[in-house]
PDB file of C-alpha atoms in Angstrom:
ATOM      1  CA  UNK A   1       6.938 -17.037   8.748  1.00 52.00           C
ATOM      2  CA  UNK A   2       3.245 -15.572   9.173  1.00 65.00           C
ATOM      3  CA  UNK A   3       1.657 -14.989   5.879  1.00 61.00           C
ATOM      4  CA  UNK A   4       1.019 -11.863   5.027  1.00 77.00           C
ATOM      5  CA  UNK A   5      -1.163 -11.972   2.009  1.00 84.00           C
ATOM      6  CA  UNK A   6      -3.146 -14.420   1.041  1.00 85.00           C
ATOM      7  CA  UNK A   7      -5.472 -14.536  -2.279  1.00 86.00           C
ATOM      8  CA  UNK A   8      -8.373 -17.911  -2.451  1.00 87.00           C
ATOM      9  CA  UNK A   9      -9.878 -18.730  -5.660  1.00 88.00           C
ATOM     10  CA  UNK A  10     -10.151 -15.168  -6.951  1.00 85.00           C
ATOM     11  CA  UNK A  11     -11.758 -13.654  -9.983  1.00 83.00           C
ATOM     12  CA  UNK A  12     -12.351 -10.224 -11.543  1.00 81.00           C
ATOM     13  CA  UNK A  13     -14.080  -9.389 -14.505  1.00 78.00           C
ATOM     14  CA  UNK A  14     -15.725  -6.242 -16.411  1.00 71.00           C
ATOM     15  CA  UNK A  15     -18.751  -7.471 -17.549  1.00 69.00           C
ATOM     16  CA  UNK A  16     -17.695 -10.230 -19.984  1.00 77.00           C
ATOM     17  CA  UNK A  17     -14.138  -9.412 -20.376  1.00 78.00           C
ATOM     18  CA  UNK A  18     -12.708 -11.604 -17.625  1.00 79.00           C
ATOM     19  CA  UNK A  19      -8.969 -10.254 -16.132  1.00 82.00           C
ATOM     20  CA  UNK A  20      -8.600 -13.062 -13.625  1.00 84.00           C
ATOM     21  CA  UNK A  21      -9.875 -16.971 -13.069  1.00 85.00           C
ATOM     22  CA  UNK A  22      -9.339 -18.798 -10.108  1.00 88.00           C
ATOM     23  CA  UNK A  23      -6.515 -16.766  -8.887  1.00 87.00           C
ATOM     24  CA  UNK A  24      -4.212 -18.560  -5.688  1.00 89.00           C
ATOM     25  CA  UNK A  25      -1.535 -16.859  -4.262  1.00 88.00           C
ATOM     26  CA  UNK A  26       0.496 -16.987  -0.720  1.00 88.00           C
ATOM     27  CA  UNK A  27       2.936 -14.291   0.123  1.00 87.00           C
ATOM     28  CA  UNK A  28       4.870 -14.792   3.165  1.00 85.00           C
ATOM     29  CA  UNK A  29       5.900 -11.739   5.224  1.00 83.00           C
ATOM     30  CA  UNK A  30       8.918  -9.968   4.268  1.00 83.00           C
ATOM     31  CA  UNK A  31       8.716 -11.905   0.765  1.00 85.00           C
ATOM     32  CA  UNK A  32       9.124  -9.570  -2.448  1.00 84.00           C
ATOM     33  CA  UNK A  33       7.349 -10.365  -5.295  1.00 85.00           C
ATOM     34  CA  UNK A  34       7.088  -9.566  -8.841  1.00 85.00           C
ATOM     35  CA  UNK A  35       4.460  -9.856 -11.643  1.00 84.00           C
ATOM     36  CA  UNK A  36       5.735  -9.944 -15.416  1.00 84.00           C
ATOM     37  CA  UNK A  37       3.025 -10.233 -18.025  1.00 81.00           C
ATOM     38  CA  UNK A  38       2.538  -8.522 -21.024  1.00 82.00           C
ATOM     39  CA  UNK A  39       0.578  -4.847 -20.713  1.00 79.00           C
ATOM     40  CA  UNK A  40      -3.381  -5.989 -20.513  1.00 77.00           C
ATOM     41  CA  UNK A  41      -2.711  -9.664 -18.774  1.00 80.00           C
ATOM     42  CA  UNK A  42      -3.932  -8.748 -15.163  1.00 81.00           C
ATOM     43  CA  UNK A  43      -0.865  -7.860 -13.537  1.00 83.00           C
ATOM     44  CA  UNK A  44      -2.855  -4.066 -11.738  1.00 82.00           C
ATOM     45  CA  UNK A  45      -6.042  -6.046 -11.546  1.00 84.00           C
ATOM     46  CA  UNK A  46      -4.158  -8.311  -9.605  1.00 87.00           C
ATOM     47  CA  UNK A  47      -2.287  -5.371  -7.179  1.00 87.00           C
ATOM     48  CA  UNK A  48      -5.258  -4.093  -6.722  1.00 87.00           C
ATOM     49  CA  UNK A  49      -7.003  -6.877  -5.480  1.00 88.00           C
ATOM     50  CA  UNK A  50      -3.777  -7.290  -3.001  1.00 89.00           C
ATOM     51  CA  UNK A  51      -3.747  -3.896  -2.152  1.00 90.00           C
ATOM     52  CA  UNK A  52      -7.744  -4.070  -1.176  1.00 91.00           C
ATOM     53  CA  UNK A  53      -7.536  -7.376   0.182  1.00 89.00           C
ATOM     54  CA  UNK A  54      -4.382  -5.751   2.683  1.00 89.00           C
ATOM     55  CA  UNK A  55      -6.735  -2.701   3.162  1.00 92.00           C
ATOM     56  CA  UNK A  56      -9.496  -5.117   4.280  1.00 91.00           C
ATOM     57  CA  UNK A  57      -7.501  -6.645   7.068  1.00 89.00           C
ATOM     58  CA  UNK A  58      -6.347  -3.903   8.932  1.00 90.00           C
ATOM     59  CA  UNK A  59      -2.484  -3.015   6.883  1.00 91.00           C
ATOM     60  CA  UNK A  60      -1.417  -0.090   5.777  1.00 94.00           C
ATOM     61  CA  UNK A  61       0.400   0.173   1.996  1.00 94.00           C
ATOM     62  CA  UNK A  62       2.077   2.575  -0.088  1.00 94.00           C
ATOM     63  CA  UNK A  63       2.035   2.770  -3.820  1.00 92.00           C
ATOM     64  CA  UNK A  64       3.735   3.582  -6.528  1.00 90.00           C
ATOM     65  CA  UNK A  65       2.752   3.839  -9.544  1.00 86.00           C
ATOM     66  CA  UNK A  66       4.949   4.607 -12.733  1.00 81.00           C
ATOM     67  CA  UNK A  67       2.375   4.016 -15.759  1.00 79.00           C
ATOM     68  CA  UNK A  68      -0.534   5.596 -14.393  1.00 79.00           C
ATOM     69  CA  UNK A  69      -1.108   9.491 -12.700  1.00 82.00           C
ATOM     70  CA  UNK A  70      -2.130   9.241  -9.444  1.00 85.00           C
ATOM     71  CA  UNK A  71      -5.355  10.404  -9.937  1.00 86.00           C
ATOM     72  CA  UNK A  72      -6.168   7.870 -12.462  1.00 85.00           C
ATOM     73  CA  UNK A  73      -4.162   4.946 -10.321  1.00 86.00           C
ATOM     74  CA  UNK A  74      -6.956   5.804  -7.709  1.00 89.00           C
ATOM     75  CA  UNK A  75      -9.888   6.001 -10.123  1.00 89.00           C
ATOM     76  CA  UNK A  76      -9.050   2.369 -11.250  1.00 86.00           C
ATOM     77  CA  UNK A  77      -8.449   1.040  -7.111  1.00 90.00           C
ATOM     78  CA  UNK A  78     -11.781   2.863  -6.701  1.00 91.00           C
ATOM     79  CA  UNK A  79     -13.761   0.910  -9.545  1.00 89.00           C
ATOM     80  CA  UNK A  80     -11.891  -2.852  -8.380  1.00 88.00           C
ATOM     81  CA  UNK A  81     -13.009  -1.866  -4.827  1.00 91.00           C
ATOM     82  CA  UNK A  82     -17.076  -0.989  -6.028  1.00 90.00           C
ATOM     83  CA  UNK A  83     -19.258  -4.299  -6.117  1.00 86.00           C
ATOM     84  CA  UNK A  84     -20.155  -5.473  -9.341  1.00 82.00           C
ATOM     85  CA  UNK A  85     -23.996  -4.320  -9.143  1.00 86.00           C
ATOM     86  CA  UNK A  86     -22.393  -0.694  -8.546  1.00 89.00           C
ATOM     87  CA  UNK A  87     -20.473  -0.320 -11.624  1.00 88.00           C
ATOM     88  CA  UNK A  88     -22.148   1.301 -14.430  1.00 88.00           C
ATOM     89  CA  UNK A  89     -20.779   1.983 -17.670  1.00 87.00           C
ATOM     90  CA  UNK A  90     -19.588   4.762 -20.682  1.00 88.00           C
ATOM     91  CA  UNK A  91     -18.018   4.736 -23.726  1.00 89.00           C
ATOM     92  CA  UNK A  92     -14.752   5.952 -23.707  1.00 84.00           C
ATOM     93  CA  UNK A  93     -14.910   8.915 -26.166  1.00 89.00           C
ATOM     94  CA  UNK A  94     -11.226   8.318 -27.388  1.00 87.00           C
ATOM     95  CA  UNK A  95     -11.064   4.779 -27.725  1.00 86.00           C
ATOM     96  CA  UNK A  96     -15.100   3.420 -28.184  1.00 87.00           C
ATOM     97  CA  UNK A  97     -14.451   0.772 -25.598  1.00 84.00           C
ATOM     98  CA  UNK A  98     -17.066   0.350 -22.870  1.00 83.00           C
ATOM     99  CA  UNK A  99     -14.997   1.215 -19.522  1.00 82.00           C
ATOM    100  CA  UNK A 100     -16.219   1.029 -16.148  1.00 84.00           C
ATOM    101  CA  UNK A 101     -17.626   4.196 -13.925  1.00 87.00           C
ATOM    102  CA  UNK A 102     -18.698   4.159 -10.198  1.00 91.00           C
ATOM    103  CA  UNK A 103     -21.088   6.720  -9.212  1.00 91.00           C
ATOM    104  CA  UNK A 104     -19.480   9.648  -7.120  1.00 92.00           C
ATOM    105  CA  UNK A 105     -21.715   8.307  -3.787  1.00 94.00           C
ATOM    106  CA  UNK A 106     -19.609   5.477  -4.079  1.00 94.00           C
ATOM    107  CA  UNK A 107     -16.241   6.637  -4.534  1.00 93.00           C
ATOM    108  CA  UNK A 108     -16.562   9.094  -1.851  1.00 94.00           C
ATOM    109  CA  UNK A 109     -17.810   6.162   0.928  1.00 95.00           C
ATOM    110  CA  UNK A 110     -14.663   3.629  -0.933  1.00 95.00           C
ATOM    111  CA  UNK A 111     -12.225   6.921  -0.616  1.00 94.00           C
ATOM    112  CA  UNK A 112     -13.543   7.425   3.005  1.00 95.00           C
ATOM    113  CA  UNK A 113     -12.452   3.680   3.406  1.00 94.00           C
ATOM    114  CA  UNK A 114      -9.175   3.598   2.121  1.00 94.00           C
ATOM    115  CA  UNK A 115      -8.383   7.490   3.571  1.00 95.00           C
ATOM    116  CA  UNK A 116      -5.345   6.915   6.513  1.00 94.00           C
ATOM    117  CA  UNK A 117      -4.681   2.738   4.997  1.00 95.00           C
ATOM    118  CA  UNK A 118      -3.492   3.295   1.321  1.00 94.00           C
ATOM    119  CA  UNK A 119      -1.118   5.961   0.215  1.00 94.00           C
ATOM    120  CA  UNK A 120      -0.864   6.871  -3.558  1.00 91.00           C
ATOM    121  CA  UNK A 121       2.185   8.526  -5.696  1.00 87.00           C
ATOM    122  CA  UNK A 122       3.358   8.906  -9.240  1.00 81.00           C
ATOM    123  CA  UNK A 123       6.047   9.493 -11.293  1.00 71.00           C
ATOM    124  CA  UNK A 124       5.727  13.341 -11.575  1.00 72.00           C
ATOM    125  CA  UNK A 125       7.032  13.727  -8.267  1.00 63.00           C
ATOM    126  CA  UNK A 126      10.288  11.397  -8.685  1.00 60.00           C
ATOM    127  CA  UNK A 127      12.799  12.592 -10.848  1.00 62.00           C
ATOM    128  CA  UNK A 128      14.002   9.955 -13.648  1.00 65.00           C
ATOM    129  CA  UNK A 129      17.605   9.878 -12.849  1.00 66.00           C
ATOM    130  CA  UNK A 130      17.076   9.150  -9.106  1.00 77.00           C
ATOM    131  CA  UNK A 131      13.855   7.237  -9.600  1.00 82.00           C
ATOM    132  CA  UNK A 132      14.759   4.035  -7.810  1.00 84.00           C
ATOM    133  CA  UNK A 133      16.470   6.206  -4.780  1.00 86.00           C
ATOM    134  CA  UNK A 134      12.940   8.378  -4.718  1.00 85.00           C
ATOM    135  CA  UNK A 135      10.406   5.403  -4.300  1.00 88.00           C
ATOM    136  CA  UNK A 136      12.493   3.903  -1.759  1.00 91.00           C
ATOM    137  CA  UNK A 137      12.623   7.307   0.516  1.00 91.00           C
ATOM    138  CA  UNK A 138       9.070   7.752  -0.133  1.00 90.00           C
ATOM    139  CA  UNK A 139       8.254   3.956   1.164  1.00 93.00           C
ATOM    140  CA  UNK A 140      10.899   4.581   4.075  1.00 95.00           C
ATOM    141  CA  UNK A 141       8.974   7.802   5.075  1.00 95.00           C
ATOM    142  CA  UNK A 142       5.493   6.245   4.735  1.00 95.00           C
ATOM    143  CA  UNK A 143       6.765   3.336   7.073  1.00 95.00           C
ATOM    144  CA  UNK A 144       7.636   5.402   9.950  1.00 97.00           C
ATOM    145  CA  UNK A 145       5.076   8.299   9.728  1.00 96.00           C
ATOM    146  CA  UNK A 146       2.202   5.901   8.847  1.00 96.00           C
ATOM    147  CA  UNK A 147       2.885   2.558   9.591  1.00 94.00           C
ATOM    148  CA  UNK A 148       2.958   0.677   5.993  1.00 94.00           C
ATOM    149  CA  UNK A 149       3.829  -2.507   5.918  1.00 90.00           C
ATOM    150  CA  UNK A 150       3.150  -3.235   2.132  1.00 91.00           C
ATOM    151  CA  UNK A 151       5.142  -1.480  -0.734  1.00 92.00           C
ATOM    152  CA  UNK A 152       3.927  -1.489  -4.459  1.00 89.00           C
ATOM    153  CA  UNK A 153       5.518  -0.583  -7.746  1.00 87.00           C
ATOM    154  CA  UNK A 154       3.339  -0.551 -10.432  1.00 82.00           C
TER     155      UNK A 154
END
């Protein structure tokens, strides 16, 4: 079938701390996938770069994401969306680490982007029991009232 996604010789790193080398990957339409790796390993770096890479061409995807709120889901698409000479960065006040920050310019002309193509939600709206029920209704609806054709679990 026609490929739907379609990843050539990608890489993504935070300043030295590189999250993925030389990254190929082909994902036929209709094909689902799954990425198991260890917490840290790439696995939302690598989402995201499908997600953006979808985004880019023209398709419409829903998300959702389990680990992370919504708002901070977004915050993290937001900074693996910003070119590299845009991203400054802090310290992280509870852990010391140096994280990555995009100025608020930025994420307002990256939000402005993605606004209508990429459609966030998190585990406070799905209740635990019916949790695998909830995503799916919440993809179903976002297929027919927006037109997504991709569908993420994070």
């Amino acid at each position: 079938g026609k490929v739907t996604l379609e990843l050539n010789h990608v890489g993504k790193s935070y300043g030295d701390n590189v999250i993925l080398q030389d990254i190929n990957l082909l994902i036929p339409r209709g094909e689902k996938i799954a990425f198991v790796v260890r917490n840290g390993e790439g696995k939302s770096t690598l989402t995201g770069t499908l997600l953006l890479n979808a985004v880019q061409d023209g398709m419409k995807a829903c998300v959702y994401s389990g680990e992370l709120d919504e708002v901070i889901f977004l915050d993290w698409i937001l900074t693996q969306a910003t070119e590299r000479k845009y991203i400054g960065y802090k310290t992280d006040e509870r852990t010391h680490k140096n994280m990555p920050c995009v100025s608020m310019e930025i994420r307002r002309r990256i939000q402005k982007w993605l606004k209508g193509n990429l459609f966030l939600f998190d585990n406070k709206i799905v209740a635990e029991q019916e949790q695998t029920k909830a995503i799916l209704g919440v993809f179903e609806a976002c297929a027919r009232r927006y037109g997504c054709k991709l569908f993420v679990v994070d």
